[in-house]
Amino acid sequence: DAGITQSPRHKVTETGTPVTLRCHQTENHRYMYWYRQDPGHGLRLIHYSYGVKDTDKGEVSDGYSVSRSKTEDFLLTLESATSSQTSVYFCAISDPGTVTYEQYFGPGTRLTVT
Amino acid sequence: RKEVEQDPGPFNVPEGATVAFNCTYSNSASQSFFWYRQDCRKEPKLLMSVYSSGNEDGRFTAQLNRASQYISLLIRDSKLSDSATYLCVVIASGGSYIPTFGRGTSLIVHP
């Protein structure tokens, strides 16, 4: 299995509080991604990074920010959590230097905003 | 129209059955194709890449039809442990390396 960890694995927080999720990889892959997964919507890309300090928005980026100060860490921040951000969050990595660009996923973070 | 479409199912089949899933994509510039498997409350895991010539891995066969813009996954001799959601993933050319996921097809294999 690819070396990807996410922390925390579960979190319950209140509306209006800031929340930071961490993704850590040991594979030295250049690309890192944050997704959310909700019933009826599948996986939706929030933000991604193509290198240290290089990030871009995905299809559902409103209300989220990211930072990548080291190759191995990609942080997702909810500045002021809302109930609509209750979801399962997956981090993924890939290395387009390989032939087929496949992604590998972390175990997920289950976030509940009350 | 969604970029990547899958029949959500569920496909409910007995053990030993052969089952096939299709996935259509709208971007003709798509260059890389994958099938992922996702178990309930777990992360998606790469099942297999899909090559132009088709490829097989044990009981699993993946095929690509560029002319009709679809990929398929065939599972032979289904096992109870094959019960999962199967996600179709497509990556377009152009350098962004951003995958597009289908919403998944649910498979339930029963005794």
Tab-separated table of C-alpha atoms in Angstrom:
chain	number	residue	atom	x	y	z
A	1	ASP	CA	0.000	0.000	0.000
A	2	ALA	CA	1.117	3.540	-0.752
A	3	GLY	CA	2.312	5.446	2.305
A	4	ILE	CA	-0.486	7.925	2.837
A	5	THR	CA	-1.919	8.868	6.200
A	6	GLN	CA	-4.640	11.289	7.142
A	7	SER	CA	-5.280	12.933	10.474
A	8	PRO	CA	-7.533	13.088	12.277
A	9	ARG	CA	-9.490	10.068	11.108
A	10	HIS	CA	-12.682	11.273	12.759
A	11	LYS	CA	-13.692	14.712	13.936
A	12	VAL	CA	-16.815	16.312	15.277
A	13	THR	CA	-16.833	20.078	15.365
A	14	GLU	CA	-19.295	22.912	15.749
A	15	THR	CA	-20.507	25.275	13.068
A	16	GLY	CA	-18.260	28.303	12.755
A	17	THR	CA	-15.080	26.722	14.070
A	18	PRO	CA	-11.939	26.365	11.963
A	19	VAL	CA	-10.816	22.851	11.083
A	20	THR	CA	-7.575	21.611	9.541
A	21	LEU	CA	-7.134	18.177	8.051
A	22	ARG	CA	-3.692	16.803	7.330
A	23	CYS	CA	-2.496	14.475	4.618
A	24	HIS	CA	0.994	13.018	4.862
A	25	GLN	CA	2.765	10.904	2.234
A	26	THR	CA	6.054	9.039	2.211
A	27	GLU	CA	6.093	8.339	-1.543
A	28	ASN	CA	7.598	11.636	-2.698
A	29	HIS	CA	4.788	12.020	-5.237
A	30	ARG	CA	4.474	15.436	-6.817
A	31	TYR	CA	0.697	15.685	-7.002
A	32	MET	CA	-1.607	15.675	-3.992
A	33	TYR	CA	-5.392	16.070	-3.978
A	34	TRP	CA	-8.229	16.630	-1.567
A	35	TYR	CA	-11.658	15.142	-2.329
A	36	ARG	CA	-14.922	14.982	-0.516
A	37	GLN	CA	-17.354	12.138	-0.941
A	38	ASP	CA	-21.049	12.423	-0.275
A	39	PRO	CA	-23.942	10.089	-1.071
A	40	GLY	CA	-25.315	10.798	-4.529
A	41	HIS	CA	-22.328	12.899	-5.572
A	42	GLY	CA	-19.387	10.569	-5.685
A	43	LEU	CA	-15.889	11.931	-5.292
A	44	ARG	CA	-15.547	15.665	-5.865
A	45	LEU	CA	-12.241	17.462	-6.113
A	46	ILE	CA	-11.756	20.322	-3.656
A	47	HIS	CA	-8.165	21.436	-4.304
A	48	TYR	CA	-5.008	19.906	-5.612
A	49	SER	CA	-1.298	20.598	-5.531
A	50	TYR	CA	1.257	19.978	-8.258
A	51	GLY	CA	4.284	20.887	-6.163
A	52	VAL	CA	5.412	22.669	-3.033
A	53	LYS	CA	3.482	25.935	-2.766
A	54	ASP	CA	1.719	25.183	-6.073
A	55	THR	CA	-2.002	24.645	-5.646
A	56	ASP	CA	-5.159	25.042	-7.664
A	57	LYS	CA	-8.908	24.859	-7.170
A	58	GLY	CA	-11.135	21.929	-7.925
A	59	GLU	CA	-14.857	21.865	-8.598
A	60	VAL	CA	-16.008	22.442	-4.976
A	61	SER	CA	-13.368	24.755	-3.517
A	62	ASP	CA	-15.626	27.387	-1.906
A	63	GLY	CA	-15.151	27.437	1.875
A	64	TYR	CA	-11.853	25.532	1.711
A	65	SER	CA	-8.215	26.541	1.549
A	66	VAL	CA	-5.066	24.456	1.249
A	67	SER	CA	-1.378	24.738	1.868
A	68	ARG	CA	1.631	22.695	0.903
A	69	SER	CA	4.900	23.815	2.437
A	70	LYS	CA	6.622	20.424	2.102
A	71	THR	CA	6.395	17.683	-0.485
A	72	GLU	CA	5.024	15.231	2.036
A	73	ASP	CA	2.269	17.326	3.639
A	74	PHE	CA	-0.934	18.784	2.199
A	75	LEU	CA	-3.272	20.598	4.567
A	76	LEU	CA	-6.954	21.287	4.019
A	77	THR	CA	-8.526	24.059	6.091
A	78	LEU	CA	-12.166	24.860	6.616
A	79	GLU	CA	-11.972	28.453	7.811
A	80	SER	CA	-15.445	28.423	9.347
A	81	ALA	CA	-17.070	25.001	9.224
A	82	THR	CA	-20.676	24.676	8.099
A	83	SER	CA	-23.044	21.723	8.299
A	84	SER	CA	-22.837	21.338	4.501
A	85	GLN	CA	-19.181	20.431	4.945
A	86	THR	CA	-20.075	17.299	6.866
A	87	SER	CA	-18.538	14.649	4.668
A	88	VAL	CA	-15.815	12.079	4.230
A	89	TYR	CA	-12.585	13.674	3.038
A	90	PHE	CA	-10.021	11.705	1.081
A	91	CYS	CA	-6.512	12.704	0.229
A	92	ALA	CA	-4.844	11.212	-2.829
A	93	ILE	CA	-1.414	11.286	-4.420
A	94	SER	CA	-0.085	10.656	-7.876
A	95	ASP	CA	3.123	11.003	-9.772
A	96	PRO	CA	2.600	11.956	-13.417
A	97	GLY	CA	6.188	11.003	-14.077
A	98	THR	CA	4.909	7.438	-14.199
A	99	VAL	CA	3.307	6.050	-17.311
A	100	THR	CA	-0.351	5.965	-16.356
A	101	TYR	CA	-0.836	8.627	-13.651
A	102	GLU	CA	-2.871	6.454	-11.291
A	103	GLN	CA	-3.859	7.857	-7.906
A	104	TYR	CA	-3.510	6.330	-4.468
A	105	PHE	CA	-5.831	7.307	-1.649
A	106	GLY	CA	-5.486	7.827	2.064
A	107	PRO	CA	-7.884	6.147	4.500
A	108	GLY	CA	-10.156	9.175	4.789
A	109	THR	CA	-11.311	11.589	7.468
A	110	ARG	CA	-14.911	11.514	8.589
A	111	LEU	CA	-15.926	15.055	9.535
A	112	THR	CA	-19.183	15.952	11.224
A	113	VAL	CA	-20.147	19.597	11.667
A	114	THR	CA	-22.940	20.074	14.192
B	1	ARG	CA	-24.236	15.523	-19.337
B	2	LYS	CA	-21.662	14.332	-16.829
B	3	GLU	CA	-18.167	13.798	-18.145
B	4	VAL	CA	-18.042	10.231	-16.878
B	5	GLU	CA	-21.215	8.223	-16.486
B	6	GLN	CA	-21.865	4.885	-14.871
B	7	ASP	CA	-24.982	2.883	-14.154
B	8	PRO	CA	-25.258	3.150	-10.350
B	9	GLY	CA	-26.848	-0.301	-10.027
B	10	PRO	CA	-26.961	-2.105	-7.737
B	11	PHE	CA	-26.081	-5.178	-9.716
B	12	ASN	CA	-27.248	-8.103	-7.631
B	13	VAL	CA	-25.708	-11.389	-8.840
B	14	PRO	CA	-25.189	-14.903	-7.454
B	15	GLU	CA	-21.772	-16.299	-6.727
B	16	GLY	CA	-20.126	-17.647	-9.839
B	17	ALA	CA	-21.923	-15.273	-12.190
B	18	THR	CA	-20.281	-13.121	-14.812
B	19	VAL	CA	-21.088	-9.429	-14.592
B	20	ALA	CA	-20.109	-6.491	-16.773
B	21	PHE	CA	-20.075	-2.764	-16.114
B	22	ASN	CA	-19.799	-0.018	-18.669
B	23	CYS	CA	-18.635	3.534	-18.267
B	24	THR	CA	-18.991	6.262	-20.872
B	25	TYR	CA	-16.897	9.398	-21.090
B	26	SER	CA	-17.528	12.605	-23.000
B	27	ASN	CA	-14.033	14.045	-23.500
B	28	SER	CA	-12.547	12.618	-26.673
B	29	ALA	CA	-9.106	13.814	-25.545
B	30	SER	CA	-9.115	11.355	-22.644
B	31	GLN	CA	-5.897	9.400	-22.506
B	32	SER	CA	-5.786	7.321	-19.316
B	33	PHE	CA	-8.446	5.067	-17.895
B	34	PHE	CA	-8.795	3.128	-14.672
B	35	TRP	CA	-11.145	1.034	-12.614
B	36	TYR	CA	-11.113	1.515	-8.850
B	37	ARG	CA	-12.834	-0.539	-6.209
B	38	GLN	CA	-14.312	1.016	-3.081
B	39	ASP	CA	-15.560	-0.974	-0.134
B	40	CYS	CA	-18.116	0.505	2.217
B	41	ARG	CA	-16.602	3.286	4.357
B	42	LYS	CA	-13.141	2.700	2.888
B	43	GLU	CA	-10.922	4.542	0.440
B	44	PRO	CA	-10.961	3.784	-3.278
B	45	LYS	CA	-8.264	1.364	-4.357
B	46	LEU	CA	-6.864	0.908	-7.832
B	47	LEU	CA	-8.231	-2.264	-9.380
B	48	MET	CA	-6.667	-2.011	-12.807
B	49	SER	CA	-5.601	0.357	-15.513
B	50	VAL	CA	-7.305	0.049	-18.873
B	51	TYR	CA	-5.103	-0.209	-21.934
B	52	SER	CA	-6.054	0.348	-25.549
B	53	SER	CA	-5.561	-3.311	-26.376
B	54	GLY	CA	-7.593	-4.483	-23.407
B	55	ASN	CA	-6.102	-6.213	-20.411
B	56	GLU	CA	-6.855	-9.017	-18.036
B	57	ASP	CA	-5.960	-9.647	-14.422
B	58	GLY	CA	-7.212	-12.982	-13.204
B	59	ARG	CA	-11.005	-12.902	-13.231
B	60	PHE	CA	-11.104	-9.255	-14.263
B	61	THR	CA	-10.992	-7.984	-17.836
B	62	ALA	CA	-10.981	-4.334	-18.822
B	63	GLN	CA	-11.567	-3.004	-22.309
B	64	LEU	CA	-11.469	0.385	-23.968
B	65	ASN	CA	-13.503	1.449	-26.975
B	66	ARG	CA	-12.232	4.847	-28.079
B	67	ALA	CA	-14.572	5.133	-31.038
B	68	SER	CA	-17.637	4.828	-28.824
B	69	GLN	CA	-15.940	6.438	-25.813
B	70	TYR	CA	-16.556	3.797	-23.231
B	71	ILE	CA	-14.627	1.433	-21.033
B	72	SER	CA	-15.871	-1.799	-19.577
B	73	LEU	CA	-15.074	-4.116	-16.705
B	74	LEU	CA	-15.948	-7.796	-16.822
B	75	ILE	CA	-15.844	-9.916	-13.685
B	76	ARG	CA	-15.991	-13.665	-14.159
B	77	ASP	CA	-16.816	-16.258	-11.501
B	78	SER	CA	-17.993	-13.611	-9.021
B	79	LYS	CA	-17.038	-14.054	-5.377
B	80	LEU	CA	-18.797	-12.727	-2.293
B	81	SER	CA	-15.694	-10.617	-1.710
B	82	ASP	CA	-16.244	-8.824	-5.024
B	83	SER	CA	-19.166	-6.959	-3.447
B	84	ALA	CA	-18.149	-3.313	-3.589
B	85	THR	CA	-18.609	-0.144	-5.587
B	86	TYR	CA	-16.606	0.083	-8.806
B	87	LEU	CA	-15.476	3.525	-9.909
B	88	CYS	CA	-14.560	4.451	-13.438
B	89	VAL	CA	-11.807	7.077	-13.740
B	90	VAL	CA	-10.710	9.021	-16.788
B	91	ILE	CA	-7.827	11.441	-17.278
B	92	ALA	CA	-7.738	13.795	-20.233
B	93	SER	CA	-4.628	14.852	-22.067
B	94	GLY	CA	-3.457	18.439	-21.698
B	95	GLY	CA	-1.138	18.254	-18.754
B	96	SER	CA	-3.387	18.885	-15.747
B	97	TYR	CA	-3.461	15.211	-14.643
B	98	ILE	CA	-6.806	15.760	-12.966
B	99	PRO	CA	-8.878	12.581	-12.935
B	100	THR	CA	-12.603	12.606	-13.476
B	101	PHE	CA	-14.498	10.024	-11.467
B	102	GLY	CA	-17.760	8.354	-12.239
B	103	ARG	CA	-20.185	8.020	-9.369
B	104	GLY	CA	-19.650	4.285	-9.193
B	105	THR	CA	-21.547	1.073	-9.812
B	106	SER	CA	-22.589	-0.989	-6.834
B	107	LEU	CA	-22.131	-4.764	-7.037
B	108	ILE	CA	-23.682	-7.172	-4.579
B	109	VAL	CA	-22.721	-10.816	-4.884
B	110	HIS	CA	-24.991	-13.146	-2.915
B	111	PRO	CA	-24.615	-16.824	-2.010
